[in-house]
Amino acid sequence: MANKELLDAINKKKQELEKEKITTSTKKPKIEEEKLLSNDKLVKSESEFHHILSTYINKLDSLRNSLPIVMESIGDEYKTVKKKYDSFIDEKLEKIDKTTEDEVQQYSVPIKYIKEYDRQKQKIDHIFIAFDLLPKNFLVSYVSQYDSFLGEIIKSLLLSHP
């Protein structure tokens, strides 16, 4: 009887091992599938990171290329406004005969041209302010783009690896 019990125990153990073998063989593809899915996530996050980085670089290049164009445009506008201002001074204002110590010509503005003179002067002042502000605004735009870039990277990381 001991032999029969021993044979039964061996057969039972074989059956258990066969069941484990079947369950582990069915689990292996799931594990490989999970690895494949995580690799897809990794590939997806790498391509997403590449997209985010290339978009950021393109935006910086666009900003860098547009600043000289905008500054040149303002320079052209200054030339136009300055010509109008100079012709206004020559035509409408009265020269004062005496000059200052610095050899600067002085003018007298008739009352009827004060508003127009103020407008002409204000246009020139605005252009000078724009010359001063534009490079600073572009620097702020660079910082803003960097902030946006970091936000996109963090968002991508959190979505791919919660």
Short mmCIF file of C-alpha atoms in Angstrom, two decimals:
data_model
loop_
_atom_site.label_atom_id
_atom_site.label_comp_id
_atom_site.label_asym_id
_atom_site.label_seq_id
_atom_site.Cartn_x
_atom_site.Cartn_y
_atom_site.Cartn_z
CA MET A 1 0.00 0.00 0.00
CA ALA A 2 2.82 2.33 0.68
CA ASN A 3 3.93 1.96 -2.92
CA LYS A 4 0.46 2.77 -4.18
CA GLU A 5 0.27 5.87 -1.97
CA LEU A 6 3.71 6.90 -3.15
CA LEU A 7 2.68 6.47 -6.80
CA ASP A 8 -0.52 8.45 -6.17
CA ALA A 9 1.47 11.25 -4.50
CA ILE A 10 3.93 11.31 -7.42
CA ASN A 11 1.10 11.40 -9.97
CA LYS A 12 -0.65 14.11 -8.01
CA LYS A 13 2.57 16.15 -7.89
CA LYS A 14 3.03 15.65 -11.66
CA GLN A 15 -0.49 16.92 -12.28
CA GLU A 16 0.15 19.97 -10.09
CA LEU A 17 3.39 20.67 -11.94
CA GLU A 18 1.60 20.30 -15.28
CA LYS A 19 -1.05 22.79 -14.11
CA GLU A 20 1.66 25.24 -12.97
CA LYS A 21 3.45 24.76 -16.27
CA ILE A 22 0.25 25.53 -18.17
CA THR A 23 -0.54 28.61 -16.08
CA THR A 24 3.03 29.92 -16.27
CA SER A 25 3.13 29.34 -20.02
CA THR A 26 -0.09 31.33 -20.40
CA LYS A 27 1.25 34.04 -18.10
CA LYS A 28 4.48 34.50 -20.05
CA PRO A 29 2.81 36.02 -23.09
CA LYS A 30 0.94 38.40 -20.80
CA ILE A 31 4.19 39.48 -19.19
CA GLU A 32 5.80 39.86 -22.61
CA GLU A 33 2.69 41.72 -23.78
CA GLU A 34 2.93 44.02 -20.76
CA LYS A 35 6.60 44.63 -21.53
CA LEU A 36 5.65 45.33 -25.12
CA LEU A 37 3.00 47.79 -23.99
CA SER A 38 5.45 49.55 -21.69
CA ASN A 39 7.97 49.68 -24.56
CA ASP A 40 5.26 51.18 -26.77
CA LYS A 41 4.65 53.74 -24.04
CA LEU A 42 8.38 54.41 -23.91
CA VAL A 43 8.59 54.78 -27.68
CA LYS A 44 5.48 56.95 -27.65
CA SER A 45 6.91 59.13 -24.87
CA GLU A 46 10.25 59.39 -26.74
CA SER A 47 8.50 60.50 -29.92
CA GLU A 48 6.30 62.85 -27.91
CA PHE A 49 9.39 64.27 -26.21
CA HIS A 50 11.04 64.73 -29.60
CA HIS A 51 7.92 66.52 -30.85
CA ILE A 52 7.83 68.80 -27.79
CA LEU A 53 11.54 69.58 -28.11
CA SER A 54 11.41 70.28 -31.85
CA THR A 55 8.35 72.52 -31.39
CA TYR A 56 10.17 74.45 -28.66
CA ILE A 57 13.26 74.91 -30.83
CA ASN A 58 11.13 76.07 -33.77
CA LYS A 59 9.40 78.65 -31.59
CA LEU A 60 12.74 79.98 -30.32
CA ASP A 61 14.09 80.18 -33.87
CA SER A 62 10.97 82.05 -34.95
CA LEU A 63 11.39 84.56 -32.15
CA ARG A 64 15.08 84.99 -32.94
CA ASN A 65 14.36 85.55 -36.63
CA SER A 66 11.46 87.94 -36.09
CA LEU A 67 13.19 90.43 -33.76
CA PRO A 68 15.44 91.96 -36.45
CA ILE A 69 12.48 92.22 -38.82
CA VAL A 70 10.36 94.02 -36.24
CA MET A 71 13.22 96.32 -35.23
CA GLU A 72 13.88 97.18 -38.87
CA SER A 73 10.19 97.90 -39.38
CA ILE A 74 10.21 100.29 -36.44
CA GLY A 75 13.35 101.90 -37.84
CA ASP A 76 11.56 102.49 -41.13
CA GLU A 77 8.57 103.93 -39.29
CA TYR A 78 10.91 106.24 -37.35
CA LYS A 79 12.39 107.57 -40.60
CA THR A 80 8.90 108.29 -41.96
CA VAL A 81 7.68 109.98 -38.78
CA LYS A 82 10.92 111.95 -38.42
CA LYS A 83 10.58 113.33 -41.98
CA LYS A 84 7.02 114.47 -41.23
CA TYR A 85 8.17 115.98 -37.94
CA ASP A 86 11.07 117.83 -39.58
CA SER A 87 8.87 119.17 -42.38
CA PHE A 88 6.28 120.24 -39.79
CA ILE A 89 8.96 122.13 -37.87
CA ASP A 90 10.29 123.79 -41.02
CA GLU A 91 6.85 124.78 -42.31
CA LYS A 92 4.83 125.63 -39.20
CA LEU A 93 7.21 126.67 -36.41
CA GLU A 94 9.09 129.92 -36.09
CA LYS A 95 12.85 129.90 -35.62
CA ILE A 96 14.23 131.82 -32.71
CA ASP A 97 17.33 133.71 -33.78
CA LYS A 98 19.44 132.97 -30.77
CA THR A 99 20.91 129.52 -30.30
CA THR A 100 21.84 127.88 -27.03
CA GLU A 101 25.35 127.22 -25.83
CA ASP A 102 25.14 123.74 -27.38
CA GLU A 103 24.42 125.23 -30.82
CA VAL A 104 20.89 123.78 -30.76
CA GLN A 105 18.33 125.64 -32.84
CA GLN A 106 15.26 126.69 -30.87
CA TYR A 107 11.73 127.12 -32.23
CA SER A 108 8.58 128.86 -31.13
CA VAL A 109 5.31 126.93 -31.52
CA PRO A 110 2.32 129.07 -32.53
CA ILE A 111 -0.77 128.40 -30.45
CA LYS A 112 -2.79 127.02 -33.37
CA TYR A 113 -0.14 124.28 -33.98
CA ILE A 114 0.40 123.16 -30.39
CA LYS A 115 -1.88 120.09 -30.63
CA GLU A 116 -0.37 118.98 -33.91
CA TYR A 117 3.15 119.54 -32.56
CA ASP A 118 2.32 117.45 -29.47
CA ARG A 119 0.97 114.62 -31.68
CA GLN A 120 4.06 114.67 -33.89
CA LYS A 121 6.36 114.67 -30.87
CA GLN A 122 4.36 111.89 -29.21
CA LYS A 123 4.71 109.65 -32.28
CA ILE A 124 8.48 109.99 -32.12
CA ASP A 125 8.47 109.35 -28.37
CA HIS A 126 6.40 106.19 -28.87
CA ILE A 127 8.85 104.89 -31.43
CA PHE A 128 11.77 105.44 -29.05
CA ILE A 129 9.88 103.63 -26.31
CA ALA A 130 9.16 100.75 -28.71
CA PHE A 131 12.87 100.55 -29.58
CA ASP A 132 13.57 100.19 -25.88
CA LEU A 133 10.74 97.77 -25.05
CA LEU A 134 10.84 95.33 -27.95
CA PRO A 135 14.09 93.52 -27.04
CA LYS A 136 12.84 93.24 -23.45
CA ASN A 137 9.50 91.87 -24.66
CA PHE A 138 11.28 89.31 -26.79
CA LEU A 139 13.29 88.21 -23.76
CA VAL A 140 10.02 87.78 -21.84
CA SER A 141 8.72 85.74 -24.80
CA TYR A 142 11.78 83.46 -24.58
CA VAL A 143 11.13 82.89 -20.88
CA SER A 144 7.45 82.26 -21.57
CA GLN A 145 8.29 79.69 -24.24
CA TYR A 146 10.70 77.97 -21.84
CA ASP A 147 7.99 77.85 -19.19
CA SER A 148 5.57 76.34 -21.72
CA PHE A 149 8.23 73.81 -22.78
CA LEU A 150 8.81 72.68 -19.18
CA GLY A 151 5.06 72.37 -18.65
CA GLU A 152 4.71 70.16 -21.73
CA ILE A 153 7.64 67.96 -20.63
CA ILE A 154 6.20 67.51 -17.13
CA LYS A 155 2.75 66.77 -18.57
CA SER A 156 4.22 64.19 -20.94
CA LEU A 157 6.20 62.52 -18.14
CA LEU A 158 3.20 62.35 -15.84
CA LEU A 159 0.95 60.93 -18.55
CA SER A 160 3.47 58.28 -19.63
CA HIS A 161 4.59 57.29 -16.10
CA PRO A 162 1.80 58.07 -13.64
#
